[in-house]
mmCIF file of C-alpha atoms in Angstrom:
data_model
loop_
_atom_site.group_PDB
_atom_site.id
_atom_site.type_symbol
_atom_site.label_atom_id
_atom_site.label_comp_id
_atom_site.label_asym_id
_atom_site.label_seq_id
_atom_site.Cartn_x
_atom_site.Cartn_y
_atom_site.Cartn_z
ATOM 1 C CA MET A 1 -0.070 -0.024 0.064
ATOM 2 C CA ARG A 2 1.337 3.357 -0.935
ATOM 3 C CA LYS A 3 0.132 5.903 1.652
ATOM 4 C CA THR A 4 -0.715 9.211 -0.219
ATOM 5 C CA VAL A 5 -1.671 12.228 1.729
ATOM 6 C CA ILE A 6 -3.694 14.967 -0.094
ATOM 7 C CA VAL A 7 -3.464 18.388 1.693
ATOM 8 C CA GLY A 8 -6.446 20.591 1.596
ATOM 9 C CA TYR A 9 -7.293 23.940 3.323
ATOM 10 C CA GLN A 10 -9.991 26.543 3.307
ATOM 11 C CA GLY A 11 -10.546 27.713 -0.331
ATOM 12 C CA ALA A 12 -8.781 24.682 -1.961
ATOM 13 C CA ASP A 13 -9.835 23.746 -5.416
ATOM 14 C CA LEU A 14 -12.090 20.561 -5.477
ATOM 15 C CA LEU A 15 -10.583 19.428 -8.890
ATOM 16 C CA ASP A 16 -7.120 19.679 -7.454
ATOM 17 C CA ILE A 17 -8.036 17.132 -4.793
ATOM 18 C CA SER A 18 -10.410 14.958 -6.767
ATOM 19 C CA CYS A 19 -8.254 14.572 -9.940
ATOM 20 C CA PRO A 20 -5.367 12.710 -8.274
ATOM 21 C CA SER A 21 -7.577 10.963 -5.697
ATOM 22 C CA GLU A 22 -9.830 9.636 -8.412
ATOM 23 C CA VAL A 23 -6.925 8.403 -10.511
ATOM 24 C CA LEU A 24 -5.394 6.598 -7.588
ATOM 25 C CA HIS A 25 -8.705 5.147 -6.648
ATOM 26 C CA ALA A 26 -9.152 3.973 -10.248
ATOM 27 C CA ALA A 27 -5.770 2.366 -9.925
ATOM 28 C CA ASN A 28 -7.066 0.369 -6.843
ATOM 29 C CA GLN A 29 -10.212 -0.721 -8.706
ATOM 30 C CA ALA A 30 -8.258 -1.816 -11.833
ATOM 31 C CA ALA A 31 -5.462 -3.725 -9.950
ATOM 32 C CA ALA A 32 -5.958 -7.156 -8.304
ATOM 33 C CA ASP A 33 -4.960 -5.676 -4.985
ATOM 34 C CA ARG A 34 -5.301 -2.163 -3.605
ATOM 35 C CA ARG A 35 -2.237 -0.158 -4.455
ATOM 36 C CA TYR A 36 -2.913 3.179 -2.741
ATOM 37 C CA GLU A 37 -4.160 4.457 0.487
ATOM 38 C CA ILE A 38 -5.666 7.961 0.009
ATOM 39 C CA VAL A 39 -5.532 10.089 3.140
ATOM 40 C CA PRO A 40 -7.135 13.676 2.694
ATOM 41 C CA ALA A 41 -5.946 15.964 5.384
ATOM 42 C CA THR A 42 -6.003 19.496 6.952
ATOM 43 C CA VAL A 43 -4.163 21.267 9.627
ATOM 44 C CA ASP A 44 -6.925 20.614 12.308
ATOM 45 C CA GLY A 45 -8.700 17.630 10.735
ATOM 46 C CA ARG A 46 -11.879 19.761 10.259
ATOM 47 C CA PRO A 47 -14.092 19.917 7.383
ATOM 48 C CA PHE A 48 -13.041 22.694 4.794
ATOM 49 C CA ARG A 49 -14.987 24.481 2.128
ATOM 50 C CA CYS A 50 -13.610 24.327 -1.247
ATOM 51 C CA ASP A 51 -13.573 27.434 -3.353
ATOM 52 C CA SER A 52 -16.519 26.023 -5.439
ATOM 53 C CA GLY A 53 -18.526 26.199 -2.278
ATOM 54 C CA LEU A 54 -18.650 22.382 -1.667
ATOM 55 C CA THR A 55 -17.393 21.061 1.694
ATOM 56 C CA LEU A 56 -15.216 18.078 2.386
ATOM 57 C CA ALA A 57 -15.856 16.469 5.683
ATOM 58 C CA ASP A 58 -13.974 13.238 6.119
ATOM 59 C CA VAL A 59 -10.452 14.395 6.685
ATOM 60 C CA HIS A 60 -7.530 13.650 8.840
ATOM 61 C CA ARG A 61 -5.232 15.859 11.065
ATOM 62 C CA LEU A 62 -1.896 16.438 9.478
ATOM 63 C CA ASP A 63 -0.014 16.179 12.755
ATOM 64 C CA ARG A 64 -1.605 12.821 13.521
ATOM 65 C CA ILE A 65 -0.350 11.196 10.229
ATOM 66 C CA GLU A 66 2.465 8.744 10.734
ATOM 67 C CA GLY A 67 5.102 7.618 8.323
ATOM 68 C CA PRO A 68 6.565 6.173 6.284
ATOM 69 C CA LEU A 69 4.581 7.965 3.527
ATOM 70 C CA ASP A 70 4.776 7.359 -0.207
ATOM 71 C CA THR A 71 3.483 10.741 -1.455
ATOM 72 C CA VAL A 72 2.347 14.159 -0.209
ATOM 73 C CA ILE A 73 0.198 16.151 -2.618
ATOM 74 C CA VAL A 74 -0.675 19.770 -1.880
ATOM 75 C CA ALA A 75 -3.702 21.080 -3.551
ATOM 76 C CA GLY A 76 -4.149 24.526 -5.102
ATOM 77 C CA GLY A 77 -7.017 26.906 -5.029
ATOM 78 C CA LEU A 78 -8.161 30.467 -4.366
ATOM 79 C CA GLY A 79 -7.021 30.036 -0.747
ATOM 80 C CA HIS A 80 -3.461 29.104 -1.642
ATOM 81 C CA GLU A 81 -2.049 32.493 -0.397
ATOM 82 C CA GLU A 82 -3.681 32.295 3.001
ATOM 83 C CA ALA A 83 -2.483 28.539 3.161
ATOM 84 C CA ALA A 84 1.108 29.656 2.269
ATOM 85 C CA ALA A 85 1.048 32.229 5.173
ATOM 86 C CA ASP A 86 -0.157 29.573 7.744
ATOM 87 C CA GLY A 87 3.118 28.640 9.583
ATOM 88 C CA ARG A 88 1.520 25.719 11.305
ATOM 89 C CA LEU A 89 0.636 24.215 7.878
ATOM 90 C CA LEU A 90 4.108 24.860 6.375
ATOM 91 C CA SER A 91 5.694 23.262 9.341
ATOM 92 C CA GLN A 92 3.399 20.168 9.069
ATOM 93 C CA ILE A 93 4.015 19.819 5.310
ATOM 94 C CA ARG A 94 7.789 20.042 5.887
ATOM 95 C CA GLY A 95 7.583 17.288 8.539
ATOM 96 C CA LEU A 96 5.559 15.060 6.210
ATOM 97 C CA ALA A 97 7.894 15.753 3.314
ATOM 98 C CA ALA A 98 10.639 14.280 5.364
ATOM 99 C CA LEU A 99 8.792 11.109 5.830
ATOM 100 C CA SER A 100 7.758 10.764 2.252
ATOM 101 C CA ARG A 101 9.254 9.223 -0.955
ATOM 102 C CA ARG A 102 7.905 12.094 -3.146
ATOM 103 C CA VAL A 103 6.299 15.447 -2.610
ATOM 104 C CA ALA A 104 3.914 17.013 -5.153
ATOM 105 C CA SER A 105 1.630 19.981 -5.815
ATOM 106 C CA VAL A 106 -1.250 20.704 -8.024
ATOM 107 C CA CYS A 107 -1.908 24.065 -9.699
ATOM 108 C CA SER A 108 -1.245 26.947 -7.276
ATOM 109 C CA GLY A 109 -0.474 24.478 -4.602
ATOM 110 C CA ALA A 110 3.150 25.133 -5.698
ATOM 111 C CA THR A 111 2.914 28.376 -3.672
ATOM 112 C CA VAL A 112 2.469 26.344 -0.481
ATOM 113 C CA LEU A 113 5.385 24.132 -1.377
ATOM 114 C CA ALA A 114 7.551 27.167 -2.077
ATOM 115 C CA ALA A 115 6.672 28.898 1.062
ATOM 116 C CA ALA A 116 7.625 25.743 3.023
ATOM 117 C CA GLY A 117 11.045 25.999 1.228
ATOM 118 C CA LEU A 118 10.576 22.734 -0.626
ATOM 119 C CA LEU A 119 11.135 24.249 -3.998
ATOM 120 C CA ASP A 120 14.218 26.230 -3.326
ATOM 121 C CA GLY A 121 16.752 25.538 -5.957
ATOM 122 C CA ARG A 122 14.330 23.430 -8.030
ATOM 123 C CA ARG A 123 12.630 23.820 -11.339
ATOM 124 C CA ALA A 124 8.838 24.059 -10.868
ATOM 125 C CA THR A 125 5.535 24.896 -12.647
ATOM 126 C CA THR A 126 2.215 26.169 -11.462
ATOM 127 C CA HIS A 127 -0.920 27.551 -13.029
ATOM 128 C CA TRP A 128 0.159 29.821 -16.027
ATOM 129 C CA GLN A 129 -2.051 32.585 -14.638
ATOM 130 C CA TYR A 130 -0.084 32.698 -11.394
ATOM 131 C CA ALA A 131 3.338 31.970 -12.800
ATOM 132 C CA HIS A 132 4.583 35.567 -13.078
ATOM 133 C CA ALA A 133 3.705 36.526 -9.552
ATOM 134 C CA PHE A 134 5.026 33.096 -8.317
ATOM 135 C CA ALA A 135 8.373 33.652 -9.926
ATOM 136 C CA LYS A 136 8.552 37.166 -8.444
ATOM 137 C CA GLN A 137 7.625 36.071 -4.953
ATOM 138 C CA TYR A 138 9.901 33.006 -4.812
ATOM 139 C CA PRO A 139 13.227 34.040 -6.631
ATOM 140 C CA ARG A 140 14.898 30.804 -5.421
ATOM 141 C CA VAL A 141 12.541 28.795 -7.575
ATOM 142 C CA THR A 142 13.030 28.433 -11.295
ATOM 143 C CA VAL A 143 9.569 28.762 -12.636
ATOM 144 C CA ASP A 144 8.628 27.310 -15.930
ATOM 145 C CA PRO A 145 4.886 28.162 -16.615
ATOM 146 C CA THR A 146 4.650 26.122 -19.888
ATOM 147 C CA PRO A 147 4.593 22.183 -19.003
ATOM 148 C CA LEU A 148 1.802 20.241 -17.469
ATOM 149 C CA PHE A 149 4.016 19.121 -14.836
ATOM 150 C CA VAL A 150 7.690 19.054 -13.805
ATOM 151 C CA LYS A 151 9.771 16.573 -11.921
ATOM 152 C CA ASP A 152 12.862 17.853 -10.038
ATOM 153 C CA GLY A 153 14.345 15.091 -7.951
ATOM 154 C CA ASN A 154 11.536 13.674 -5.651
ATOM 155 C CA VAL A 155 9.427 16.810 -5.977
ATOM 156 C CA TYR A 156 6.738 17.180 -8.613
ATOM 157 C CA THR A 157 4.650 20.278 -9.476
ATOM 158 C CA SER A 158 1.787 20.483 -12.050
ATOM 159 C CA GLY A 159 0.141 23.260 -13.844
ATOM 160 C CA GLY A 160 -3.556 24.220 -14.001
ATOM 161 C CA VAL A 161 -6.203 22.187 -12.198
ATOM 162 C CA THR A 162 -6.719 19.039 -14.500
ATOM 163 C CA SER A 163 -2.999 18.645 -14.883
ATOM 164 C CA GLY A 164 -3.141 16.873 -11.616
ATOM 165 C CA LEU A 165 -4.795 14.023 -13.339
ATOM 166 C CA ASP A 166 -1.890 13.787 -15.881
ATOM 167 C CA LEU A 167 0.515 13.946 -12.880
ATOM 168 C CA ALA A 168 -1.292 11.110 -11.042
ATOM 169 C CA LEU A 169 -1.384 8.874 -14.109
ATOM 170 C CA ALA A 170 2.327 9.552 -14.450
ATOM 171 C CA PHE A 171 2.612 8.413 -10.740
ATOM 172 C CA VAL A 172 0.763 5.168 -11.590
ATOM 173 C CA GLU A 173 2.880 4.419 -14.505
ATOM 174 C CA GLU A 174 6.025 5.145 -12.474
ATOM 175 C CA ASP A 175 4.981 2.924 -9.577
ATOM 176 C CA HIS A 176 3.335 0.100 -11.445
ATOM 177 C CA GLY A 177 4.132 0.394 -15.227
ATOM 178 C CA PRO A 178 2.358 1.540 -18.291
ATOM 179 C CA SER A 179 -0.206 -1.353 -18.450
ATOM 180 C CA LEU A 180 -2.018 -0.260 -15.290
ATOM 181 C CA ALA A 181 -1.758 3.492 -16.197
ATOM 182 C CA ARG A 182 -3.459 2.580 -19.576
ATOM 183 C CA GLN A 183 -6.122 0.703 -17.888
ATOM 184 C CA VAL A 184 -6.869 3.582 -15.493
ATOM 185 C CA ALA A 185 -6.949 6.129 -18.366
ATOM 186 C CA ARG A 186 -9.372 3.969 -20.123
ATOM 187 C CA ASN A 187 -11.620 3.534 -17.112
ATOM 188 C CA ILE A 188 -11.713 7.244 -16.442
ATOM 189 C CA VAL A 189 -12.087 8.038 -20.132
ATOM 190 C CA THR A 190 -9.039 10.366 -20.619
ATOM 191 C CA TYR A 191 -5.946 10.576 -22.708
ATOM 192 C CA LEU A 192 -3.440 7.788 -22.067
ATOM 193 C CA GLN A 193 -1.497 10.399 -20.118
ATOM 194 C CA ARG A 194 -0.455 13.664 -21.817
ATOM 195 C CA PRO A 195 3.362 13.969 -21.351
ATOM 196 C CA GLY A 196 4.516 16.538 -18.733
ATOM 197 C CA ASN A 197 6.234 18.600 -21.313
ATOM 198 C CA GLN A 198 2.919 19.294 -23.356
ATOM 199 C CA ALA A 199 2.021 23.033 -22.882
ATOM 200 C CA GLN A 200 -0.675 24.037 -20.390
ATOM 201 C CA VAL A 201 -2.481 26.408 -22.771
ATOM 202 C CA SER A 202 -2.738 25.937 -26.450
ATOM 203 C CA MET A 203 -2.118 29.135 -28.578
ATOM 204 C CA PHE A 204 -5.516 28.403 -30.102
ATOM 205 C CA LEU A 205 -7.007 28.871 -26.728
ATOM 206 C CA ALA A 206 -5.265 31.915 -25.823
ATOM 207 C CA ALA A 207 -7.356 34.228 -28.030
ATOM 208 C CA PRO A 208 -7.278 37.915 -27.530
ATOM 209 C CA PRO A 209 -10.263 39.725 -25.938
ATOM 210 C CA PRO A 210 -12.870 40.321 -28.638
ATOM 211 C CA GLU A 211 -12.770 44.156 -28.187
ATOM 212 C CA HIS A 212 -9.135 44.127 -29.499
ATOM 213 C CA ARG A 213 -10.435 43.754 -33.204
ATOM 214 C CA VAL A 214 -6.995 44.330 -34.790
ATOM 215 C CA VAL A 215 -5.335 41.641 -32.866
ATOM 216 C CA ALA A 216 -8.213 39.264 -33.022
ATOM 217 C CA ASP A 217 -8.114 39.544 -36.832
ATOM 218 C CA LEU A 218 -4.453 38.918 -37.011
ATOM 219 C CA ALA A 219 -4.758 35.970 -34.708
ATOM 220 C CA ALA A 220 -7.453 34.420 -36.843
ATOM 221 C CA HIS A 221 -5.361 35.268 -39.999
ATOM 222 C CA VAL A 222 -2.289 33.401 -38.622
ATOM 223 C CA ALA A 223 -4.327 30.353 -37.657
ATOM 224 C CA GLY A 224 -5.908 30.088 -40.982
ATOM 225 C CA SER A 225 -2.962 30.940 -43.202
ATOM 226 C CA LEU A 226 -0.005 28.967 -41.686
ATOM 227 C CA ASP A 227 1.717 28.562 -45.032
ATOM 228 C CA ALA A 228 1.551 32.220 -45.863
ATOM 229 C CA ASP A 229 4.084 34.924 -45.363
ATOM 230 C CA LEU A 230 3.379 35.907 -41.713
ATOM 231 C CA THR A 231 6.444 38.064 -41.036
ATOM 232 C CA ALA A 232 5.873 41.131 -38.918
ATOM 233 C CA PRO A 233 5.922 43.709 -41.924
ATOM 234 C CA VAL A 234 3.199 41.663 -43.767
ATOM 235 C CA LEU A 235 1.109 41.336 -40.689
ATOM 236 C CA ALA A 236 1.461 45.063 -39.966
ATOM 237 C CA ALA A 237 0.580 45.977 -43.571
ATOM 238 C CA ARG A 238 -2.510 43.793 -43.337
ATOM 239 C CA ALA A 239 -3.653 45.637 -40.257
ATOM 240 C CA GLY A 240 -2.633 49.018 -41.520
ATOM 241 C CA ILE A 241 -0.295 49.872 -38.711
ATOM 242 C CA SER A 242 3.449 50.191 -38.191
ATOM 243 C CA THR A 243 5.631 47.267 -37.084
ATOM 244 C CA ARG A 244 6.444 49.029 -33.952
ATOM 245 C CA HIS A 245 2.676 49.374 -33.042
ATOM 246 C CA LEU A 246 2.124 45.808 -34.091
ATOM 247 C CA ALA A 247 4.903 44.682 -31.542
ATOM 248 C CA ARG A 248 3.218 46.764 -28.814
ATOM 249 C CA LEU A 249 -0.250 45.207 -29.481
ATOM 250 C CA PHE A 250 1.108 41.663 -29.461
ATOM 251 C CA ALA A 251 3.071 42.315 -26.280
ATOM 252 C CA ALA A 252 0.046 43.863 -24.638
ATOM 253 C CA HIS A 253 -2.702 41.309 -25.703
ATOM 254 C CA LEU A 254 -0.878 38.119 -26.472
ATOM 255 C CA ASP A 255 2.097 38.442 -24.209
ATOM 256 C CA SER A 256 4.412 37.703 -27.117
ATOM 257 C CA THR A 257 6.194 39.118 -30.111
ATOM 258 C CA PRO A 258 4.657 38.529 -33.466
ATOM 259 C CA SER A 259 7.398 36.224 -34.703
ATOM 260 C CA ARG A 260 7.187 34.156 -31.541
ATOM 261 C CA TYR A 261 3.376 33.922 -31.615
ATOM 262 C CA VAL A 262 3.471 32.844 -35.296
ATOM 263 C CA ARG A 263 6.123 30.130 -34.603
ATOM 264 C CA ALA A 264 4.159 28.778 -31.432
ATOM 265 C CA VAL A 265 0.875 28.608 -33.520
ATOM 266 C CA ARG A 266 2.558 26.895 -36.400
ATOM 267 C CA THR A 267 4.256 24.347 -33.956
ATOM 268 C CA GLU A 268 1.098 23.504 -32.294
ATOM 269 C CA ALA A 269 -0.722 23.031 -35.561
ATOM 270 C CA ALA A 270 2.075 20.715 -36.658
ATOM 271 C CA ALA A 271 1.656 18.774 -33.419
ATOM 272 C CA GLN A 272 -1.998 18.261 -34.203
ATOM 273 C CA LEU A 273 -1.046 16.995 -37.716
ATOM 274 C CA LEU A 274 1.638 14.654 -36.367
ATOM 275 C CA SER A 275 -0.747 13.181 -33.789
ATOM 276 C CA SER A 276 -3.700 12.721 -36.003
ATOM 277 C CA THR A 277 -2.449 12.015 -39.500
ATOM 278 C CA GLU A 278 0.310 9.924 -41.354
ATOM 279 C CA LEU A 279 1.608 12.850 -43.299
ATOM 280 C CA PRO A 280 5.492 12.865 -43.707
ATOM 281 C CA LEU A 281 7.457 15.446 -41.882
ATOM 282 C CA THR A 282 8.072 17.251 -45.034
ATOM 283 C CA ALA A 283 4.378 17.746 -45.774
ATOM 284 C CA VAL A 284 3.608 18.786 -42.112
ATOM 285 C CA ALA A 285 6.350 21.388 -42.301
ATOM 286 C CA ARG A 286 5.140 22.720 -45.477
ATOM 287 C CA ARG A 287 1.506 22.868 -44.525
ATOM 288 C CA CYS A 288 2.449 24.680 -41.248
ATOM 289 C CA GLY A 289 4.688 27.258 -42.884
ATOM 290 C CA PHE A 290 8.065 25.924 -41.814
ATOM 291 C CA GLY A 291 10.882 26.370 -44.505
ATOM 292 C CA SER A 292 12.245 22.811 -43.847
ATOM 293 C CA THR A 293 12.030 19.742 -41.646
ATOM 294 C CA GLU A 294 15.108 21.140 -39.746
ATOM 295 C CA THR A 295 13.177 24.278 -38.903
ATOM 296 C CA LEU A 296 10.197 22.264 -37.707
ATOM 297 C CA ARG A 297 12.496 20.089 -35.539
ATOM 298 C CA GLN A 298 14.119 23.169 -33.940
ATOM 299 C CA ALA A 299 10.566 24.716 -33.258
ATOM 300 C CA PHE A 300 9.646 21.373 -31.620
ATOM 301 C CA LEU A 301 12.703 21.266 -29.404
ATOM 302 C CA ASP A 302 12.062 24.831 -28.272
ATOM 303 C CA HIS A 303 8.308 24.426 -27.680
ATOM 304 C CA TYR A 304 7.910 20.659 -26.417
ATOM 305 C CA ASP A 305 11.579 19.848 -25.536
ATOM 306 C CA THR A 306 11.323 16.794 -27.888
ATOM 307 C CA PRO A 307 11.874 16.314 -31.734
ATOM 308 C CA PRO A 308 8.682 15.968 -34.013
ATOM 309 C CA SER A 309 9.502 12.278 -34.798
ATOM 310 C CA ALA A 310 9.467 11.372 -31.119
ATOM 311 C CA TYR A 311 6.404 13.522 -30.355
ATOM 312 C CA ARG A 312 4.575 11.582 -33.137
ATOM 313 C CA ARG A 313 5.638 8.106 -31.808
ATOM 314 C CA VAL A 314 4.321 9.034 -28.295
ATOM 315 C CA HIS A 315 1.124 10.719 -29.283
ATOM 316 C CA ARG A 316 0.013 8.235 -32.007
ATOM 317 C CA ARG A 317 0.822 5.321 -29.586
ATOM 318 C CA ARG A 318 -1.257 6.911 -26.846
ATOM 319 C CA THR A 319 -4.132 7.999 -29.006
ATOM 320 C CA CYS A 320 -4.282 4.830 -31.219
ATOM 321 C CA ARG A 321 -4.141 2.057 -28.550
ATOM 322 C CA PRO A 322 -7.573 0.454 -27.681
#
């Protein structure tokens, strides 16, 4: 039995708790013997109200949990800042971390781990919306807001909300092999685990606010004309503005330069083709506006930290298996 403590607090996000707990519960159901003991806990063992308004009642007291432990998972949620300021909670988390094989956070739960000093000198991620403030508040942490989850030693941090599901599936695969992880994924009807280096937010979902008509028009043009000339001067001419003003608009509303934005959209479009078609790399590169397969390869290494051929092998295998 792998004793897994999931730490909650007032204002924790219910999905941050339920995603990992349901994955581990599904692993118990799929296995011939129970593999995980799931222990929800708070500082005082009292019921706590999640930020959705629902209350969780059957919880344990952190200071009464005995080791050895397998995993400690700290949830995120709107109450993460208050939790990170609770000295008693931080002390208890540090104590449990010392008894545990691995420590993890979901979403903004990384703030609590950082406040406890457990992320000092480590690479970590958190929900992309909190990443900038998180990096500023905890300069000893190397913050990467892009991946779904990050492993640094025995400490794991995951991004926004449902990435806790991906992290928990990774735990099951790490603990018991890919066969059980695939069975769990099928049972809960989800991907056979998105890799941790997959981006939290697709460029296609990061659309600018509709009131910014010029930026919205250019973003739609980029998405629909990947193989066209999408250099900054051409985009500026399309919008009837200067390249300098174009750069200001992209920085303000897309948090990117025009060239970086175009490259990211092209890379994500290529990823979709690689995972859903049998097109050769040359055709994928051409359709998505890359001048060569080498340019496509470099874009993938920068964006996904893996070459396109490896990305295709992993994603085709995970999406095509029964």
